[in-house]
């Protein structure tokens, strides 16, 4: 079963993935140092209490979209094993170097009396093993997972290019199994934590995670990786869908995620992070698929290609998302330490949060463009 040749031009196809990656990196910058997220449990579920969780729910698609775009590109085109090894090697050393740059930058620019000194052996270990010792670099979890998924991409790709009978069925079976174990199971746990499901009457399959080859995060990302590959393979069928359909499913996904937020938050008495903790939920799958399809439909419009400046900016951002990802955290940490405290909280809202994210993306892009000329970066 060979992937069909795309009827769209390469220019249109690449524009779709540039837009997807641009949306994803903007959402990443939105969920770091948020301005407008609910910080306390509401006394009652009203419009005022729910509109913010509803709007920010779309940001939960940020990381899934990265893996879906990567899956669409890598699983539908032949991968040269030697080139893949070179790519993995480059990404690994790039990750290690940027880990060191991030920790050193934060250590020098943001005072932290609990952090190790730059001359200590503990600090060297902190750089090499990404163990922050008080310096918040947990955002770098993305790259080891991405490296792992990239490593197994050629094995997954064999199912996309195979003509053997039953391989297609096995591919869909694997996708469904990954969904049940890593996505659906987590939905159940969230609802159980909120006290809305009685464990004795609901399936408890969390124990199976200990016997699987992937932990929850990489397992869910392999799911999104394969999902992106399958969606791209069915692009000609998807192109025939009415534009309004992914819009409606996007609203549905955001509504379901808002309901899941309310179920956990009100039941548990703790505000649930419906962005960073929602990557592994069914509503986020719906949101991510909707955004993925909408990006394809938007970039297929002739009017999109007539907006030369916007298209060029999206192309530049989409082509440099990894660099923006590394740099935005350094810039954002400075923003959080020196600027954010001076902004009155009454100005916080999802809109101001989006403006903050756009500023971070643009500044990070401008910094990275000259830096990327250094081969290892």
XYZ file of C-alpha atoms in Angstrom:
377
model
C 0.000 0.000 0.000
C 1.878 3.032 -1.240
C 0.840 6.531 -0.193
C -0.874 8.310 -3.061
C 0.888 11.107 -4.781
C -0.474 14.409 -3.556
C -2.628 16.215 -6.100
C -1.803 19.483 -4.370
C 1.350 21.309 -5.313
C 4.372 21.005 -3.030
C 4.010 24.729 -2.362
C 0.456 24.315 -1.059
C 1.331 21.241 0.980
C 4.325 22.882 2.641
C 2.256 25.990 3.330
C -0.182 23.804 5.270
C 2.547 22.410 7.511
C 4.140 25.827 7.980
C 0.759 27.103 9.184
C 0.271 24.098 11.493
C 3.710 24.540 13.066
C 3.174 28.303 13.376
C -0.118 27.771 15.192
C 1.545 25.166 17.415
C 4.486 27.352 18.469
C 2.155 30.291 19.173
C 0.072 28.041 21.405
C 3.259 26.854 23.156
C 4.144 30.482 23.922
C 0.580 31.045 25.123
C 0.718 28.280 27.719
C 4.091 29.381 29.128
C 3.729 32.290 31.599
C -0.033 32.498 30.996
C -1.941 35.760 31.315
C -5.607 34.954 31.701
C -5.776 31.345 32.864
C -8.184 30.540 35.717
C -6.174 30.514 38.940
C -8.848 29.558 41.476
C -11.802 27.217 41.712
C -15.021 29.090 40.788
C -17.831 29.160 43.320
C -20.296 28.172 40.632
C -20.245 27.225 36.960
C -21.276 30.371 35.125
C -20.403 31.901 31.761
C -17.805 34.122 33.408
C -16.182 31.079 35.019
C -16.173 28.924 31.875
C -15.373 31.240 28.978
C -11.648 31.384 29.759
C -11.184 27.562 30.139
C -13.200 27.161 26.937
C -11.011 29.537 24.913
C -7.645 28.339 26.171
C -8.599 24.715 25.560
C -7.536 25.081 21.927
C -3.950 25.583 23.135
C -3.845 21.946 24.259
C -3.301 21.059 20.596
C 0.160 22.698 20.560
C 2.339 19.613 21.081
C -0.013 17.167 19.301
C 0.082 19.406 16.211
C 3.890 19.264 16.110
C 3.838 15.471 16.138
C 0.968 15.274 13.655
C 2.805 17.528 11.201
C 5.988 15.480 11.650
C 4.077 12.241 11.127
C 2.402 13.588 8.006
C 5.761 14.546 6.503
C 7.893 11.601 7.621
C 5.478 8.688 7.234
C 4.357 9.568 3.705
C 7.808 10.044 2.187
C 10.711 7.602 1.977
C 13.165 7.997 4.848
C 16.834 7.316 4.164
C 18.115 5.482 7.287
C 21.543 7.130 7.033
C 20.002 10.596 6.691
C 17.722 9.823 9.612
C 20.735 8.876 11.758
C 22.442 12.155 10.813
C 19.256 14.056 11.648
C 18.936 12.317 15.014
C 22.586 13.030 15.814
C 22.182 16.703 14.918
C 18.973 17.044 16.950
C 20.609 15.359 19.956
C 23.657 17.612 20.052
C 21.469 20.631 19.327
C 19.316 19.652 22.304
C 22.338 19.266 24.614
C 23.849 22.581 23.536
C 20.581 24.488 23.923
C 20.036 22.841 27.315
C 23.387 24.272 28.395
C 22.641 27.668 26.844
C 19.257 27.811 28.559
C 20.570 26.954 32.013
C 23.586 29.277 31.762
C 21.413 32.143 30.452
C 18.842 31.772 33.203
C 21.556 31.415 35.827
C 23.325 34.606 34.730
C 20.282 36.788 33.985
C 17.868 35.738 36.716
C 19.244 35.622 40.290
C 18.541 32.369 42.103
C 20.173 31.894 45.493
C 19.227 28.210 45.513
C 20.881 27.456 42.154
C 24.391 25.993 41.993
C 27.305 28.226 41.066
C 28.648 28.052 37.528
C 31.877 26.441 38.776
C 30.256 23.617 40.743
C 30.236 19.985 39.637
C 26.522 19.838 40.396
C 25.966 22.559 37.843
C 27.895 20.581 35.203
C 25.621 17.615 35.868
C 22.626 19.951 35.648
C 23.688 20.980 32.159
C 24.555 17.488 30.915
C 21.495 15.732 32.269
C 18.987 18.598 32.110
C 18.323 18.374 35.851
C 17.563 21.976 36.653
C 18.438 22.282 40.389
C 16.082 25.234 40.745
C 16.331 26.442 37.143
C 13.072 25.734 35.394
C 13.938 23.889 32.181
C 11.212 21.262 32.298
C 9.937 22.516 28.927
C 12.839 20.666 27.286
C 10.984 17.349 27.785
C 9.692 17.758 24.238
C 12.990 17.056 22.461
C 13.833 13.637 24.001
C 10.308 12.480 23.134
C 10.619 13.890 19.611
C 14.002 12.162 19.223
C 12.458 8.865 20.312
C 9.560 9.125 17.877
C 11.906 10.171 15.065
C 14.031 7.093 15.817
C 11.122 4.686 15.297
C 9.712 6.608 12.304
C 11.337 4.315 9.685
C 9.735 1.278 11.350
C 6.321 2.941 11.372
C 6.844 4.062 7.792
C 7.170 0.473 6.610
C 3.431 0.068 7.205
C 2.667 3.113 5.050
C 4.694 1.822 2.085
C 3.943 -1.893 2.365
C 1.731 -3.807 -0.082
C 1.404 -6.845 2.162
C -2.123 -7.847 3.075
C -3.120 -7.010 6.625
C -0.542 -4.265 7.181
C -3.187 -1.541 6.751
C -5.474 -3.247 9.241
C -2.596 -3.559 11.710
C -1.807 0.150 11.350
C -5.362 1.174 12.226
C -5.474 -1.426 14.988
C -2.286 0.059 16.474
C -3.781 3.553 16.334
C -6.946 2.397 18.128
C -4.922 0.513 20.753
C -2.707 3.540 21.401
C -5.821 5.690 21.755
C -7.432 3.349 24.293
C -4.308 2.915 26.411
C -2.914 6.450 26.355
C -5.862 8.764 25.625
C -9.165 7.177 26.646
C -7.661 5.702 29.784
C -6.488 9.152 30.866
C -9.977 10.604 30.277
C -11.308 8.042 32.728
C -8.641 8.875 35.293
C -9.395 12.621 35.075
C -13.112 12.001 35.614
C -12.400 9.565 38.427
C -10.127 12.116 40.108
C -12.978 14.602 40.001
C -15.236 12.106 41.759
C -17.582 11.730 38.779
C -16.929 8.037 38.133
C -16.901 5.227 40.669
C -13.795 3.140 40.037
C -15.538 -0.152 40.787
C -17.945 0.484 37.892
C -15.413 1.848 35.403
C -12.482 0.123 33.717
C -9.121 0.584 35.383
C -6.431 -0.213 32.824
C -3.731 2.087 34.171
C -1.734 -0.908 35.370
C -1.198 -1.921 31.732
C 0.986 1.145 31.190
C 3.724 -0.563 33.186
C 3.896 -3.385 30.660
C 3.878 -1.289 27.493
C 6.934 -0.135 25.527
C 5.992 3.535 26.021
C 5.168 5.682 29.019
C 2.096 7.917 28.736
C 3.767 10.957 27.120
C 5.709 9.160 24.348
C 2.848 6.709 23.840
C 0.395 9.544 23.249
C 2.843 11.295 20.911
C 3.317 8.121 18.848
C -0.483 8.098 18.539
C -0.493 11.687 17.226
C 2.458 10.922 14.929
C 0.596 8.033 13.260
C -2.653 10.020 13.234
C -0.982 12.860 11.325
C 0.417 10.379 8.820
C -3.002 8.830 8.220
C -4.768 12.192 7.900
C -2.249 13.339 5.324
C -2.624 10.088 3.408
C -6.395 10.680 3.235
C -5.971 14.348 2.288
C -7.857 14.069 -0.990
C -10.930 12.704 0.790
C -10.596 15.285 3.560
C -10.374 18.094 0.996
C -13.940 17.278 -0.075
C -15.329 17.909 3.424
C -17.248 21.186 3.873
C -15.279 23.974 5.553
C -17.856 24.276 8.323
C -17.327 20.682 9.517
C -13.861 21.114 11.136
C -15.094 24.434 12.565
C -17.972 22.643 14.278
C -15.769 19.785 15.512
C -13.288 22.354 16.859
C -16.058 23.986 18.901
C -17.202 20.522 20.016
C -13.705 19.569 21.175
C -13.233 22.850 23.053
C -16.644 22.401 24.701
C -15.864 18.831 25.778
C -12.488 19.872 27.173
C -14.141 22.728 29.066
C -16.628 20.206 30.498
C -13.740 17.937 31.527
C -12.058 20.932 33.166
C -15.232 21.724 35.088
C -15.760 18.091 36.125
C -12.262 17.803 37.579
C -11.956 21.321 39.001
C -15.322 21.381 40.749
C -15.132 17.758 41.884
C -11.524 17.811 43.091
C -11.491 21.390 44.354
C -8.276 22.059 42.397
C -7.864 23.938 39.124
C -7.043 21.440 36.373
C -4.498 22.476 33.751
C -6.531 21.905 30.592
C -3.539 22.652 28.361
C -0.416 20.856 29.626
C -2.356 18.009 31.232
C -4.855 17.709 28.389
C -2.526 16.452 25.635
C -3.735 12.936 26.432
C -7.494 13.565 26.288
C -10.155 12.780 23.698
C -11.263 16.447 23.419
C -7.692 17.436 22.527
C -7.618 14.752 19.829
C -10.772 16.311 18.352
C -9.312 19.828 18.624
C -5.998 18.802 17.055
C -7.611 16.993 14.120
C -9.896 19.985 13.534
C -7.009 22.484 13.504
C -4.961 20.164 11.268
C -7.781 19.957 8.711
C -8.582 23.671 8.927
C -4.952 24.536 8.205
C -5.144 22.468 5.029
C -8.355 24.138 3.933
C -7.101 27.658 4.677
C -3.848 27.174 2.759
C -5.747 25.772 -0.225
C -7.578 29.088 -0.655
C -6.195 31.373 -3.341
C -6.755 34.350 -1.043
C -4.245 32.861 1.430
C -1.494 32.833 -1.179
C -2.314 36.426 -2.117
C -1.431 37.631 1.384
C 2.290 37.680 0.633
C 3.544 39.249 3.884
C 1.476 37.016 6.169
C 2.338 33.930 4.126
C 6.036 34.809 4.192
C 5.991 35.346 7.967
C 4.193 32.041 8.532
C 6.708 30.325 6.255
C 9.631 31.757 8.232
C 8.113 30.810 11.579
C 7.135 27.339 10.369
C 10.645 26.670 9.077
C 12.273 27.721 12.380
C 9.958 26.356 15.072
C 12.687 24.295 16.796
C 14.915 27.350 17.192
C 11.990 29.476 18.366
C 11.113 26.713 20.817
C 14.582 26.860 22.384
C 14.911 30.646 22.471
C 11.388 31.590 23.537
C 11.908 30.153 27.004
C 14.934 32.326 27.689
C 13.112 35.448 26.473
C 9.925 34.436 28.255
C 11.752 33.830 31.535
C 13.152 37.365 31.395
C 9.665 38.642 30.616
C 8.248 36.691 33.560
C 10.964 37.914 35.961
C 11.158 41.587 35.027
C 8.056 42.663 33.066
C 5.124 40.454 34.041
C 5.145 41.530 37.730
C 4.616 45.130 36.641
C 1.510 44.365 34.563
C -1.744 44.833 36.454
C -3.649 41.556 36.643
C -6.800 43.349 35.481
C -5.211 43.399 32.018
C -4.865 39.601 31.954
C -7.074 37.825 29.427
C -6.780 35.189 26.679
C -6.376 38.083 24.211
C -3.431 39.678 26.058
C -1.971 36.205 26.439
C -2.131 35.759 22.659
C -0.460 39.145 22.102
C 2.305 38.117 24.525
C 2.773 34.862 22.607
C 3.019 36.626 19.240
C 5.640 39.020 20.631
C 7.664 36.095 22.031
C 7.510 34.250 18.713
C 8.623 37.279 16.655
C 11.477 38.211 19.029
C 12.660 34.589 19.199
C 12.549 34.300 15.409
C 14.603 37.475 14.927
C 17.212 36.199 17.382
C 17.356 32.711 15.886
C 17.685 33.675 12.198
C 21.327 34.827 12.514
C 22.144 32.105 15.081
C 20.973 29.286 12.795
C 23.904 30.001 10.492
C 26.017 28.159 13.077
C 25.692 24.534 11.820
C 25.175 22.797 15.178
C 22.460 25.282 16.245
